[in-house]
Short mmCIF file of C-alpha atoms and ligand atoms in Angstrom, two decimals:
data_model
loop_
_atom_site.label_atom_id
_atom_site.label_comp_id
_atom_site.label_asym_id
_atom_site.label_seq_id
_atom_site.Cartn_x
_atom_site.Cartn_y
_atom_site.Cartn_z
CA MET A 30 -32.87 -56.89 51.59
CA LEU A 31 -31.98 -60.48 50.86
CA PHE A 32 -32.52 -62.00 47.47
CA ARG A 33 -31.51 -65.62 48.21
CA ASN A 34 -31.82 -66.84 44.41
CA GLY A 35 -29.98 -63.75 43.24
CA ARG A 36 -31.73 -63.75 39.81
CA GLU A 37 -30.89 -60.83 37.82
CA SER A 38 -33.47 -59.49 35.21
CA ASP A 39 -32.98 -60.02 31.51
CA ASN A 40 -34.70 -56.65 30.80
CA ILE A 41 -31.93 -54.27 31.58
CA GLU A 42 -30.58 -51.84 29.08
CA ASP A 43 -27.38 -50.62 30.28
CA ARG A 44 -26.46 -47.31 28.58
CA ARG A 45 -24.08 -46.08 31.16
CA ASP A 46 -21.20 -46.24 28.81
CA ASP A 47 -22.95 -43.78 26.43
CA GLY A 48 -21.97 -40.95 28.85
CA GLY A 49 -24.07 -37.94 29.81
CA GLY A 50 -25.58 -36.12 26.88
CA GLY A 51 -24.77 -38.83 24.46
CA GLY A 52 -27.17 -40.55 22.22
CA PHE A 53 -29.66 -37.86 21.48
CA GLY A 54 -27.61 -35.17 19.71
CA GLY A 55 -28.41 -32.18 22.01
CA GLY A 56 -27.31 -28.91 20.42
CA ARG A 57 -30.04 -26.49 21.56
CA SER A 58 -29.96 -25.32 25.21
CA ILE A 59 -33.89 -25.73 25.44
CA GLY A 60 -35.05 -27.90 22.49
CA VAL A 61 -38.46 -29.26 21.38
CA GLY A 62 -37.52 -32.50 23.25
CA THR A 63 -37.02 -30.62 26.36
CA VAL A 64 -40.26 -29.09 26.16
CA VAL A 65 -42.09 -32.17 25.55
CA LEU A 66 -40.30 -33.74 28.44
CA ALA A 67 -41.36 -30.80 30.69
CA LEU A 68 -44.82 -31.67 29.54
CA VAL A 69 -44.38 -35.28 30.41
CA ALA A 70 -42.82 -34.21 33.62
CA MET A 71 -46.04 -32.30 34.58
CA TYR A 72 -48.05 -35.42 33.66
CA PHE A 73 -45.81 -37.51 36.04
CA GLY A 74 -45.92 -34.85 38.59
CA ILE A 75 -42.21 -33.75 38.21
CA ASP A 76 -41.81 -30.19 38.60
CA PRO A 77 -41.17 -29.11 34.94
CA ARG A 78 -38.73 -26.48 36.28
CA VAL A 79 -36.49 -29.28 37.30
CA VAL A 80 -36.29 -30.24 33.82
CA LEU A 81 -36.07 -26.85 32.26
CA ASP A 82 -33.37 -25.76 34.71
CA THR A 83 -31.11 -28.45 33.86
CA ALA A 84 -31.69 -28.51 30.10
CA SER A 85 -28.76 -26.19 29.40
CA VAL A 86 -26.15 -28.38 30.84
CA THR A 87 -26.63 -30.77 27.78
CA GLN A 88 -23.79 -30.03 25.11
CA PRO A 89 -23.52 -31.62 21.74
CA ARG A 90 -20.48 -33.66 21.60
CA PRO A 91 -18.93 -36.28 19.03
CA ALA A 92 -19.94 -39.77 19.94
CA GLU A 93 -16.30 -40.69 20.65
CA ALA A 94 -15.94 -37.87 23.23
CA VAL A 95 -18.85 -38.98 25.27
CA ARG A 96 -17.69 -42.53 25.83
CA ARG A 97 -16.54 -42.90 29.48
CA SER A 98 -12.83 -43.63 29.73
CA ALA A 99 -12.69 -44.35 33.39
CA PRO A 100 -13.91 -47.73 34.40
CA ARG A 101 -16.89 -47.99 36.60
CA SER A 102 -16.46 -48.43 40.26
CA PRO A 103 -17.21 -51.93 41.86
CA ALA A 104 -19.67 -50.03 44.09
CA GLU A 105 -21.65 -48.79 41.03
CA ASP A 106 -21.74 -52.14 39.52
CA GLU A 107 -22.95 -53.75 42.73
CA LEU A 108 -25.81 -51.05 42.63
CA ALA A 109 -26.66 -51.95 39.03
CA ARG A 110 -26.61 -55.61 39.98
CA PHE A 111 -28.92 -54.81 42.87
CA ALA A 112 -31.34 -52.75 40.72
CA SER A 113 -31.46 -55.72 38.43
CA MET A 114 -32.33 -58.16 41.14
CA VAL A 115 -35.12 -55.86 42.34
CA LEU A 116 -36.56 -55.58 38.87
CA ALA A 117 -36.38 -59.43 38.52
CA ASP A 118 -38.22 -59.90 41.78
CA THR A 119 -41.00 -57.48 40.57
CA GLU A 120 -41.38 -59.52 37.30
CA ASP A 121 -41.83 -62.65 39.47
CA THR A 122 -44.29 -60.98 41.81
CA TRP A 123 -46.37 -59.11 39.32
CA GLY A 124 -46.33 -62.05 36.90
CA THR A 125 -47.91 -64.25 39.66
CA ILE A 126 -50.48 -61.60 40.51
CA PHE A 127 -51.57 -60.92 36.95
CA LYS A 128 -51.71 -64.72 36.25
CA ALA A 129 -53.92 -65.26 39.42
CA SER A 130 -56.58 -63.03 38.00
CA GLY A 131 -56.46 -64.46 34.57
CA GLY A 132 -54.11 -61.75 32.95
CA ARG A 133 -50.62 -61.56 31.71
CA TYR A 134 -48.00 -59.38 32.84
CA LYS A 135 -45.70 -57.80 30.26
CA ASP A 136 -42.27 -57.08 31.83
CA PRO A 137 -41.15 -53.46 31.56
CA HIS A 138 -37.40 -52.65 30.55
CA MET A 139 -35.11 -50.75 32.89
CA VAL A 140 -32.65 -48.29 31.19
CA LEU A 141 -29.38 -47.62 33.29
CA TYR A 142 -27.93 -44.41 32.13
CA THR A 143 -25.61 -41.72 33.18
CA GLY A 144 -26.35 -37.97 32.83
CA ALA A 145 -29.01 -37.98 30.14
CA THR A 146 -30.56 -40.45 27.83
CA ARG A 147 -33.13 -40.64 25.03
CA SER A 148 -36.65 -42.05 25.87
CA ALA A 149 -39.95 -42.21 23.81
CA CYS A 150 -41.10 -39.60 26.29
CA GLY A 151 -38.23 -37.18 25.46
CA VAL A 152 -34.76 -36.79 26.78
CA GLY A 153 -34.39 -38.24 30.26
CA GLN A 154 -32.23 -36.28 32.64
CA ALA A 155 -30.57 -37.57 35.85
CA ALA A 156 -31.96 -34.39 37.58
CA MET A 157 -35.54 -35.51 37.09
CA GLY A 158 -34.99 -38.62 39.23
CA PRO A 159 -36.09 -42.08 38.18
CA PHE A 160 -39.13 -42.05 35.87
CA TYR A 161 -41.21 -44.40 33.90
CA CYS A 162 -42.36 -43.75 30.19
CA PRO A 163 -45.48 -45.36 29.25
CA ALA A 164 -44.79 -44.91 25.51
CA ASP A 165 -42.00 -47.21 25.51
CA GLN A 166 -42.73 -49.15 28.69
CA LYS A 167 -39.35 -48.50 30.33
CA VAL A 168 -38.13 -47.32 33.73
CA TYR A 169 -35.19 -44.93 33.48
CA LEU A 170 -32.68 -44.99 36.36
CA ASP A 171 -29.50 -43.06 36.79
CA LEU A 172 -27.87 -44.72 39.65
CA SER A 173 -26.47 -41.57 41.15
CA PHE A 174 -30.12 -41.04 42.38
CA PHE A 175 -29.42 -43.49 45.07
CA ASN A 176 -26.41 -41.45 46.36
CA GLU A 177 -28.81 -38.42 46.37
CA LEU A 178 -31.42 -40.50 48.22
CA LYS A 179 -28.76 -41.27 50.85
CA ASN A 180 -26.96 -37.89 50.99
CA ARG A 181 -29.47 -35.29 49.97
CA PHE A 182 -32.66 -36.89 51.10
CA ARG A 183 -31.03 -38.83 54.08
CA ALA A 184 -32.80 -42.02 53.23
CA PRO A 185 -30.13 -44.69 53.02
CA GLY A 186 -30.58 -48.45 52.66
CA ASP A 187 -31.11 -50.86 50.03
CA PHE A 188 -34.85 -51.17 50.66
CA ALA A 189 -35.20 -47.39 50.20
CA GLN A 190 -33.68 -47.92 46.59
CA ALA A 191 -35.90 -51.03 46.14
CA TYR A 192 -38.96 -48.88 46.97
CA VAL A 193 -38.15 -46.23 44.32
CA ILE A 194 -37.77 -48.99 41.73
CA ALA A 195 -41.03 -50.74 42.96
CA HIS A 196 -42.76 -47.42 42.60
CA GLU A 197 -41.65 -46.85 39.03
CA VAL A 198 -42.67 -50.52 38.18
CA GLY A 199 -46.14 -49.57 39.92
CA HIS A 200 -46.56 -46.97 37.15
CA HIS A 201 -45.95 -49.74 34.73
CA VAL A 202 -48.68 -51.85 36.26
CA GLN A 203 -50.97 -48.70 36.12
CA ASN A 204 -50.11 -48.54 32.41
CA LEU A 205 -50.98 -52.15 31.85
CA LEU A 206 -54.29 -51.79 33.53
CA GLY A 207 -55.23 -48.73 31.62
CA ILE A 208 -55.27 -46.47 34.62
CA SER A 209 -52.52 -44.08 33.38
CA GLU A 210 -54.25 -43.47 30.10
CA LYS A 211 -57.64 -42.70 31.84
CA VAL A 212 -55.96 -40.34 34.24
CA GLN A 213 -54.03 -38.69 31.34
CA GLN A 214 -57.43 -38.08 29.42
CA ALA A 215 -59.25 -36.95 32.57
CA ARG A 216 -56.53 -34.42 33.14
CA GLU A 217 -57.11 -32.84 29.80
CA ARG A 218 -60.67 -31.78 30.91
CA VAL A 219 -60.09 -30.34 34.32
CA SER A 220 -58.35 -27.51 35.83
CA GLU A 221 -54.66 -27.51 36.77
CA ARG A 222 -55.46 -27.97 40.48
CA GLN A 223 -57.95 -30.73 39.76
CA GLY A 224 -55.33 -32.26 37.54
CA ASN A 225 -52.69 -32.02 40.27
CA GLN A 226 -55.21 -33.86 42.50
CA LEU A 227 -55.53 -36.73 39.96
CA SER A 228 -51.72 -36.96 39.73
CA VAL A 229 -51.37 -37.19 43.60
CA ARG A 230 -53.92 -40.12 43.36
CA LEU A 231 -51.89 -41.86 40.54
CA GLU A 232 -48.60 -41.33 42.48
CA LEU A 233 -50.05 -42.60 45.93
CA GLN A 234 -51.50 -45.63 44.08
CA ALA A 235 -47.95 -46.41 42.70
CA ASP A 236 -46.56 -46.18 46.30
CA CYS A 237 -49.45 -48.63 47.33
CA LEU A 238 -48.47 -50.90 44.39
CA ALA A 239 -44.70 -50.82 45.62
CA GLY A 240 -46.16 -51.92 48.97
CA VAL A 241 -48.10 -54.79 47.24
CA TRP A 242 -44.78 -55.91 45.63
CA ALA A 243 -42.98 -55.93 48.97
CA HIS A 244 -45.80 -57.86 50.58
CA HIS A 245 -45.62 -60.65 48.15
CA ALA A 246 -41.81 -60.75 47.67
CA ASP A 247 -41.63 -61.05 51.31
CA ARG A 248 -44.38 -63.80 51.60
CA SER A 249 -42.83 -66.01 48.77
CA ARG A 250 -39.10 -65.30 49.04
CA GLN A 251 -38.46 -63.73 52.46
CA VAL A 252 -36.69 -60.57 51.09
CA LEU A 253 -37.16 -58.26 54.01
CA GLU A 254 -34.74 -57.91 56.74
CA ALA A 255 -34.97 -56.02 60.06
CA GLY A 256 -35.01 -52.33 59.45
CA ASP A 257 -36.17 -52.65 55.77
CA VAL A 258 -39.59 -51.29 56.08
CA GLU A 259 -38.42 -48.30 58.16
CA GLU A 260 -35.87 -47.62 55.12
CA ALA A 261 -38.70 -47.54 52.62
CA LEU A 262 -40.81 -45.41 54.89
CA GLY A 263 -37.89 -43.06 55.44
CA ALA A 264 -37.65 -42.70 51.57
CA ALA A 265 -41.30 -42.21 51.33
CA THR A 266 -41.29 -39.44 53.85
CA ALA A 267 -38.06 -37.84 52.28
CA ILE A 268 -39.60 -37.49 48.75
CA GLY A 269 -43.14 -36.27 49.71
CA ASP A 270 -44.04 -33.10 48.16
CA ASP A 271 -44.48 -31.06 51.33
CA ARG A 272 -41.00 -31.97 52.46
CA LEU A 273 -39.50 -31.32 48.97
CA GLN A 274 -41.26 -28.05 48.77
CA GLN A 275 -40.24 -27.00 52.26
CA GLN A 276 -36.66 -27.66 51.30
CA SER A 277 -36.72 -25.92 47.98
CA GLN A 278 -39.12 -23.03 48.78
CA GLY A 279 -39.45 -22.84 52.51
CA ARG A 280 -43.21 -23.34 52.51
CA VAL A 281 -45.74 -25.86 51.64
CA MET A 282 -48.47 -25.42 48.90
CA PRO A 283 -50.82 -28.42 48.89
CA ASP A 284 -52.48 -27.36 45.78
CA SER A 285 -49.52 -27.67 43.75
CA PHE A 286 -48.72 -31.16 45.07
CA THR A 287 -48.45 -33.83 42.46
CA HIS A 288 -47.06 -36.81 44.42
CA GLY A 289 -48.87 -36.40 47.84
CA SER A 290 -47.48 -35.40 51.13
CA SER A 291 -44.95 -37.57 53.19
CA ALA A 292 -47.56 -38.81 55.41
CA GLN A 293 -49.80 -39.78 52.55
CA ARG A 294 -46.91 -41.58 50.66
CA VAL A 295 -45.97 -43.51 53.90
CA ARG A 296 -49.63 -44.31 54.45
CA TRP A 297 -50.23 -45.82 51.05
CA PHE A 298 -47.11 -47.79 50.91
CA ARG A 299 -48.04 -49.13 54.23
CA ILE A 300 -51.54 -50.30 53.05
CA GLY A 301 -50.08 -52.07 50.04
CA LEU A 302 -47.54 -53.74 52.24
CA GLU A 303 -50.08 -54.90 54.91
CA LYS A 304 -53.00 -55.84 52.58
CA GLY A 305 -50.94 -57.09 49.55
CA ALA A 306 -54.00 -56.71 47.37
CA LEU A 307 -54.47 -54.65 44.28
CA LYS A 308 -57.99 -53.62 45.26
CA SER A 309 -56.84 -52.07 48.52
CA CYS A 310 -54.88 -49.48 46.29
CA ASP A 311 -58.04 -47.79 44.95
CA THR A 312 -56.78 -44.21 45.65
CA PHE A 313 -59.15 -42.90 43.11
CA ASN A 314 -62.26 -43.92 45.11
CA THR A 315 -61.41 -43.00 48.67
CA ALA A 316 -62.45 -40.13 50.67
CA LYS A 317 -59.18 -40.21 52.74
CA LEU A 318 -55.83 -39.95 51.00
ZN1 ZN B 638 -44.22 -41.73 40.48
#
């Protein structure tokens, strides 16, 4: 990716110096916050076990002890700058798209943290991966996820990282458009299996919106370089539910999918990228996901 003007976002909250476990007091191995978070995680299609399994690692520590003593590496600061530039570009892009249809885009914030941090949706844990909290309109990102993307999911490249951020910003767009709330309400009335299907449609739409962003960013600012699209498709493939389930359980159970299969994630990112229009991302009224 190439950000020629290199603008960074003003909407970054850097909490990396708070250290893992800092800022929310911890104390119980599985507390109310964790349970709430597990529910939120289910809503967003994150396997709640991921949250619950890691809850016990949080330990209460005095504030001084959680301050990080070692300086951050230049590589990590570079990642933070990159994430900030991606966020800035999504602000420009979505600002323009909303304005064109007579609306006003409200920028989300992005919280950079290490280990764990407080959010209006409960305690965010690095093990959950990046997430968006509609209640405070913030994207939460532990930069170590990018290493995981590269090493564990074998999806390297800066555009793979940008796709992940753009997907979370896609959830913010869904929130502004009232789609998230509608899905949340609908989920309360249906079975778990039907609820999962709604979640898949919401997630695939966020993938499509990430594609819409890439389409416009490239047309206005020529941000894509050779190989970039392949990087994003590689990431979409790597974090499809079928691939993740295969890796963790050795089998695939489509009914429990909450994000969509690898092929579906790739397909919807591609649709957004090619069409560049919000209306092409109507995953709720399509026969074929
Ligand atoms: Zn998502």
